[in-house]
Coordinates of N, CA, C and O in Angstrom, one line a residue:
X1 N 0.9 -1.2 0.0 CA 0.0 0.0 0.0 C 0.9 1.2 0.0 O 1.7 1.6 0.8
X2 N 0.5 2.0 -1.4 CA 1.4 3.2 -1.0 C 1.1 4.6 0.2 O 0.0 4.8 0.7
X3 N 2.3 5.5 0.6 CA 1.8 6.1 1.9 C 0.9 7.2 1.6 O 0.5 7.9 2.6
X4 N 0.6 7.5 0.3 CA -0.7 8.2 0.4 C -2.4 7.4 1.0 O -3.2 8.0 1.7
X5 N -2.6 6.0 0.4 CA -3.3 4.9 0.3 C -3.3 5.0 2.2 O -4.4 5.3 2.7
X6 N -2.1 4.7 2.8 CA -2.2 4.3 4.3 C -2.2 6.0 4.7 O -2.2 5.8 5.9
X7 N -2.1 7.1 4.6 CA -2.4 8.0 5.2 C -4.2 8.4 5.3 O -4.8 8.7 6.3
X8 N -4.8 8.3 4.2 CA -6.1 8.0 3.7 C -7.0 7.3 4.3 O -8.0 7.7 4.7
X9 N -6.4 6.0 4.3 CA -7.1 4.9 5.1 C -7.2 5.5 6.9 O -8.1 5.8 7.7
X10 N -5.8 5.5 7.0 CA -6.0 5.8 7.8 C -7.1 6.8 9.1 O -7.7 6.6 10.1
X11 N -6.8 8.1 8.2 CA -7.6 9.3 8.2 C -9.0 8.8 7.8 O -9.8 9.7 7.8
X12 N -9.4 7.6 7.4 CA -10.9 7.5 7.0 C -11.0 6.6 8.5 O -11.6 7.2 9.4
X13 N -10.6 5.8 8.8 CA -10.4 5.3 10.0 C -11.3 6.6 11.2 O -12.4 6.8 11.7
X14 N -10.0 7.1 11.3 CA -10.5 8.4 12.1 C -11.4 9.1 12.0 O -12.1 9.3 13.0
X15 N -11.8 9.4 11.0 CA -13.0 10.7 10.4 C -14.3 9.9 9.8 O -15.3 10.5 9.3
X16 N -14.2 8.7 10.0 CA -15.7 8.0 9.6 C -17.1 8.0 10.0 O -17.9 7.8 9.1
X17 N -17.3 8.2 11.1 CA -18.6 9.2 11.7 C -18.6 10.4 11.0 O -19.5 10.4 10.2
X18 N -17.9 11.2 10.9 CA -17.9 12.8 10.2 C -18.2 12.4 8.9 O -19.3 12.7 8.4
X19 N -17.4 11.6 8.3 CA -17.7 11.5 6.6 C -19.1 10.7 6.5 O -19.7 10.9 5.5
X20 N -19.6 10.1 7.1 CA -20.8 9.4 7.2 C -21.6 10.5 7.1 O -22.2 10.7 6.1
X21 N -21.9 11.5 8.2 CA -23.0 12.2 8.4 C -22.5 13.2 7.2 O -23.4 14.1 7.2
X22 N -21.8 13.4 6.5 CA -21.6 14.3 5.7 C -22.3 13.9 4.3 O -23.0 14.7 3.7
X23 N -22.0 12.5 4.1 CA -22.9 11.7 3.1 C -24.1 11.7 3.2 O -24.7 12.1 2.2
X24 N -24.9 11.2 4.5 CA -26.2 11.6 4.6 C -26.4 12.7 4.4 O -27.0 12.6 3.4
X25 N -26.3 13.6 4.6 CA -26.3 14.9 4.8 C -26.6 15.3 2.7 O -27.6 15.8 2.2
X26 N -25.7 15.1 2.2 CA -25.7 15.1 1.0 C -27.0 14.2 0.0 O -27.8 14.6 -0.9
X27 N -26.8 13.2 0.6 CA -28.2 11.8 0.1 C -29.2 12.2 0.5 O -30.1 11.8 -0.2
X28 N -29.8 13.2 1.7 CA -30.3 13.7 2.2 C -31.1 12.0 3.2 O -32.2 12.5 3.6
X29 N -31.0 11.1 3.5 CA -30.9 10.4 3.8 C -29.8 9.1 4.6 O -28.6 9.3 4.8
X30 N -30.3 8.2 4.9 CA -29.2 7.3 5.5 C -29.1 6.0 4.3 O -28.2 5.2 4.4
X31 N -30.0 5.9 3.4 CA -30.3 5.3 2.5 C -28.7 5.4 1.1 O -28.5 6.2 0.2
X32 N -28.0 4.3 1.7 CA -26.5 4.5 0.7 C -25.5 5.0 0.9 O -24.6 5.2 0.1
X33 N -25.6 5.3 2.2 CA -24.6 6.1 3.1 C -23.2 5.4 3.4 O -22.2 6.0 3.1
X34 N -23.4 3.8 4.1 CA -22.5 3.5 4.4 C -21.7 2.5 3.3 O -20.6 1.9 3.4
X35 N -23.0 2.5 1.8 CA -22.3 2.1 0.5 C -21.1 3.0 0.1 O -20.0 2.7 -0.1
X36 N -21.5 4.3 0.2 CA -20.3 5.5 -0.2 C -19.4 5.5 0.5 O -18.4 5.9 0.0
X37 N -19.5 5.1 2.0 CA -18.3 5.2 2.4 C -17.4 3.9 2.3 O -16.2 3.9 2.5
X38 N -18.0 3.2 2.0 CA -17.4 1.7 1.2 C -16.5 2.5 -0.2 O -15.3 2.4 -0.5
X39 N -17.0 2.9 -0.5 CA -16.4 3.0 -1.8 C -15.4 4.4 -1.8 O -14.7 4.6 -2.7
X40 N -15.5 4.9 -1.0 CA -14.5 6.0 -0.5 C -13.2 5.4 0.2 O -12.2 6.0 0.2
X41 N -13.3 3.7 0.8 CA -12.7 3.5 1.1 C -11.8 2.6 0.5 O -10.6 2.5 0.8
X42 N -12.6 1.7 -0.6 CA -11.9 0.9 -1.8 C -10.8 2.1 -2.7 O -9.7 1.9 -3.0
X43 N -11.5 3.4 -3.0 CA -10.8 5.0 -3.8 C -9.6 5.2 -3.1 O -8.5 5.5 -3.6
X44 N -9.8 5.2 -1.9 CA -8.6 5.6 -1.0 C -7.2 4.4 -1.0 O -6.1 4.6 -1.3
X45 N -7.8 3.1 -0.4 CA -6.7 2.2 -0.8 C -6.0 2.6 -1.9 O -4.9 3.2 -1.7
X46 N -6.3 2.5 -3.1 CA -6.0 2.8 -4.9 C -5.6 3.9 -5.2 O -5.4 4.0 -6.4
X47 N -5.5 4.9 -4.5 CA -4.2 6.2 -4.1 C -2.8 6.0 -4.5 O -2.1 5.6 -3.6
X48 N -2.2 6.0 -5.8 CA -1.0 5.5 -5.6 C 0.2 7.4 -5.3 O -0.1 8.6 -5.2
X49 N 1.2 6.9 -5.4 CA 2.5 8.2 -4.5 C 2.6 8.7 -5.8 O 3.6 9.3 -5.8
X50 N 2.0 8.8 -7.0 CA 2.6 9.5 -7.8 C 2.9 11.1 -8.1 O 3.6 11.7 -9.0
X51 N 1.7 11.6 -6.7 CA 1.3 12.8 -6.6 C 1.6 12.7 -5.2 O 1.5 11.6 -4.5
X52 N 2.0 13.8 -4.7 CA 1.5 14.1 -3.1 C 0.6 14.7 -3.0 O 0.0 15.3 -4.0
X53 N 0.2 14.6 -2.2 CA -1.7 15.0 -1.3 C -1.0 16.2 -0.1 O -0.6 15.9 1.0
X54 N -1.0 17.4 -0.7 CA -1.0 18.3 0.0 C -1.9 18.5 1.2 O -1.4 19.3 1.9
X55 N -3.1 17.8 1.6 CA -4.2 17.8 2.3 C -5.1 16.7 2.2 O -5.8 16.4 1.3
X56 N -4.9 16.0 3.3 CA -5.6 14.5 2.9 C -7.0 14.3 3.3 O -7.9 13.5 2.9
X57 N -7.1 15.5 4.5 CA -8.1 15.5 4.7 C -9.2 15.9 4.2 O -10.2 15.3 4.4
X58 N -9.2 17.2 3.2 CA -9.6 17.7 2.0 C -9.7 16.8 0.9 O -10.8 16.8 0.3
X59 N -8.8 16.2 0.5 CA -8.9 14.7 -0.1 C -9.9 13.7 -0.2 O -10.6 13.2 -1.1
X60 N -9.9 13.6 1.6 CA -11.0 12.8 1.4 C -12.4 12.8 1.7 O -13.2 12.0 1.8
X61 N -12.3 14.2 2.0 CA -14.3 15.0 2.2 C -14.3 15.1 0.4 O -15.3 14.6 -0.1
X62 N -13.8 15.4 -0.2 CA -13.8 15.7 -1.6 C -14.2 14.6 -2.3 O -15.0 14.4 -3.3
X63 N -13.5 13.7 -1.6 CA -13.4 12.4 -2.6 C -15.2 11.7 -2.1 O -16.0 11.1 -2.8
X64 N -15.5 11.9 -0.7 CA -16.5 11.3 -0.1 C -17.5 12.1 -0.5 O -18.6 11.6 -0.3
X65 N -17.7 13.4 -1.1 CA -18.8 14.6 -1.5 C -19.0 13.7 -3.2 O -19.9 13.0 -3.4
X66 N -18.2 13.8 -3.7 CA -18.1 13.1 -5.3 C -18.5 12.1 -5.3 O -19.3 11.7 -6.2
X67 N -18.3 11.4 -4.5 CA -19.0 9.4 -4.6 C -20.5 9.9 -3.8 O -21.5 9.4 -4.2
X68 N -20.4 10.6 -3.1 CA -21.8 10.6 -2.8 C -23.1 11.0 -3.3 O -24.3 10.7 -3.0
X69 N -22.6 11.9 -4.2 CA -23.2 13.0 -5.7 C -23.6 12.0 -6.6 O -24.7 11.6 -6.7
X70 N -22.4 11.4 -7.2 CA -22.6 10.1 -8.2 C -23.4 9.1 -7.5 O -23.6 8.1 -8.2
X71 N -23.8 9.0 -6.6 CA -24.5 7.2 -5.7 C -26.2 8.0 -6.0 O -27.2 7.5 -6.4
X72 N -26.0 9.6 -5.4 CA -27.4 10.4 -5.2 C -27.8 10.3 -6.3 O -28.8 9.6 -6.3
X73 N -27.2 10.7 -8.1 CA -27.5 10.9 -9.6 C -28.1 9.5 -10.2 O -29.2 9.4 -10.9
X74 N -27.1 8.6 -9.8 CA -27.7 7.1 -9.7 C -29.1 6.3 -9.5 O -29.6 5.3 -10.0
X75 N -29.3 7.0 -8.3 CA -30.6 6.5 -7.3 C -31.9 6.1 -7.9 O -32.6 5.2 -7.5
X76 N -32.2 7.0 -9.2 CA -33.0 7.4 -9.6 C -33.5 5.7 -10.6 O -34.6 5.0 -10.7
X77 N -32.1 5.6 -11.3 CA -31.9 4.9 -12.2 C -31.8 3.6 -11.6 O -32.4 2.7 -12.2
X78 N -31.2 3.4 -10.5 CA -31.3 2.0 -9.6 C -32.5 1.5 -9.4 O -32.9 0.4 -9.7
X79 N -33.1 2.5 -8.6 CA -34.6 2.3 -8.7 C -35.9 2.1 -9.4 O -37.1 1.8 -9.0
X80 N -35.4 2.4 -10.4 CA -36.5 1.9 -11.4 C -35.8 1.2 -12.2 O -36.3 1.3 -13.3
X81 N -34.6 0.2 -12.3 CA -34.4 -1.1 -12.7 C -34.7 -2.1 -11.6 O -35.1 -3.1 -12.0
X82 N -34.6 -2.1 -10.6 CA -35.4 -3.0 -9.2 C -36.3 -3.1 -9.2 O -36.8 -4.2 -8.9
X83 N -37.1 -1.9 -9.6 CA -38.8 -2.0 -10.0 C -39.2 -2.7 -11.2 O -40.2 -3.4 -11.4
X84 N -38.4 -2.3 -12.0 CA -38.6 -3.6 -13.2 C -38.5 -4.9 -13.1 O -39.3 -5.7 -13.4
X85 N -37.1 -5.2 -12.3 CA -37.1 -6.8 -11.4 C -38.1 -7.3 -11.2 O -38.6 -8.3 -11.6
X86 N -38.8 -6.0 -10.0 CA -40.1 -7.2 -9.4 C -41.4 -7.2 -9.8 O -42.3 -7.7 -9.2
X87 N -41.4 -6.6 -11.1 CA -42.3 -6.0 -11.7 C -42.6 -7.5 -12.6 O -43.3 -8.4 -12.3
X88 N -41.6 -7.3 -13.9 CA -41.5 -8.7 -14.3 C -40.9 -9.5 -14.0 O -40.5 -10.3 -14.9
X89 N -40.5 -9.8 -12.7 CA -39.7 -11.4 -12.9 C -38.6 -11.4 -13.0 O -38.2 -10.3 -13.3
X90 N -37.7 -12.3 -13.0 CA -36.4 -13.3 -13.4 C -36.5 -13.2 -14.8 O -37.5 -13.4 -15.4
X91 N -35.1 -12.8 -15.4 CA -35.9 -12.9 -17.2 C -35.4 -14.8 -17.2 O -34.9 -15.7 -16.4
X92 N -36.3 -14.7 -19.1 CA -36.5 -16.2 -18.8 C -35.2 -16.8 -18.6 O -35.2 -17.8 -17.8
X93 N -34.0 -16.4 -19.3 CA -32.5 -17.1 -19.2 C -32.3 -17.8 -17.7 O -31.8 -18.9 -17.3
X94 N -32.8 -16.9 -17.0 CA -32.2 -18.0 -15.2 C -33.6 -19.2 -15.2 O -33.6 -20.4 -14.9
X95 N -34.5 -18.2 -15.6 CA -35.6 -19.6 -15.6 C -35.2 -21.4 -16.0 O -35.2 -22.4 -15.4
X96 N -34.9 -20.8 -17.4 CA -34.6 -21.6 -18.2 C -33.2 -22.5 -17.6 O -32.9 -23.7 -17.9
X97 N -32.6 -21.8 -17.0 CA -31.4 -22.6 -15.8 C -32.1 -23.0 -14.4 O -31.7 -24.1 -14.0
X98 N -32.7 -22.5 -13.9 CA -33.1 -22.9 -12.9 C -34.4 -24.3 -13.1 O -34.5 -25.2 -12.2
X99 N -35.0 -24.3 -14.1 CA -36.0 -25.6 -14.8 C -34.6 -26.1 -14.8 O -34.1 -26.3 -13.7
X100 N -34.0 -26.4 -15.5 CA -33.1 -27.8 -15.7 C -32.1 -28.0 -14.7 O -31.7 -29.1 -14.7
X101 N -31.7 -27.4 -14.0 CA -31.2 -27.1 -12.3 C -31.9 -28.3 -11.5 O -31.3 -29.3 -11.0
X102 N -33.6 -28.0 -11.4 CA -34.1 -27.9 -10.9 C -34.9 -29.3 -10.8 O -34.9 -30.2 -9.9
X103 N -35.5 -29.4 -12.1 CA -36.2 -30.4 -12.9 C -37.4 -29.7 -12.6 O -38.0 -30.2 -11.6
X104 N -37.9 -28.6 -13.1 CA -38.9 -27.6 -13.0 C -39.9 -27.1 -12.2 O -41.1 -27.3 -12.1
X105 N -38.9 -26.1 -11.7 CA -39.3 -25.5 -10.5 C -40.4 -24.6 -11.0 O -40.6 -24.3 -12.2
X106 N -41.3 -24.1 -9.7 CA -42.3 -23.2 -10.3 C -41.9 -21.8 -9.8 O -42.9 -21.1 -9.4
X107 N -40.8 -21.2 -9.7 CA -40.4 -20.0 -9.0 C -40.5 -19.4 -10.4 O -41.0 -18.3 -10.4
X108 N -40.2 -19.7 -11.5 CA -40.4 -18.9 -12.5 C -41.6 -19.2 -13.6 O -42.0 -20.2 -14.2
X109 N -42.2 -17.7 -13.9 CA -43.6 -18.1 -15.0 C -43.3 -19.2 -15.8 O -42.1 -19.4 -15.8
X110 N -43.9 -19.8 -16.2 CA -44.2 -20.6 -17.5 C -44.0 -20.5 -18.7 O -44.3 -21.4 -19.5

């Protein structure tokens, strides 16, 4: 891990309450909150020294404001492919594995 990566981590370590409610705060909910800070913290490992980080901490409210913007832009679009899920079903391809899986189960239409 390079020592921008473990300064980062680290500092998310510390500041994770703060960046959390910062995220909500942003999502305007708790709804994806601790996805973003997942993913702030996979961003941060993958820091490599090519640059120095003048401010890590700025770094990483920045970096957690941006993933949290992009998760908020998202939401919209997430949700109405889930609704399509349960709307129609399994498309037929898993069906069609799960029948011969199965020897014909009834979890999928006909």
């Amino acid at each position: 891990m390079s020592s921008n990566a473990a300064t980062l981590t680290e500092l998310l370590i510390r500041e994770r309450s703060a960046l959390l409610r910062r995220v909500q705060r942003i999502l305007g909910s708790d709804g994806g909150a601790e996805d973003v800070i997942q993913a702030v913290w996979f961003k941060a490992r993958g820091v490599d020294d090519s640059q120095a980080i003048d401010n890590p901490r700025a770094y990483l409210y920045r970096l957690a404001a941006n993933l949290a913007t992009d998760h908020g832009r998202e939401s919209p679009r997430r949700n109405r492919l889930l609704a399509d899920h349960y709307r129609w079903g399994p498309d037929e391809a898993t069906c069609r594995n799960r029948r011969a899986a199965s020897s014909g189960s009834t979890a999928c239409r006909a």
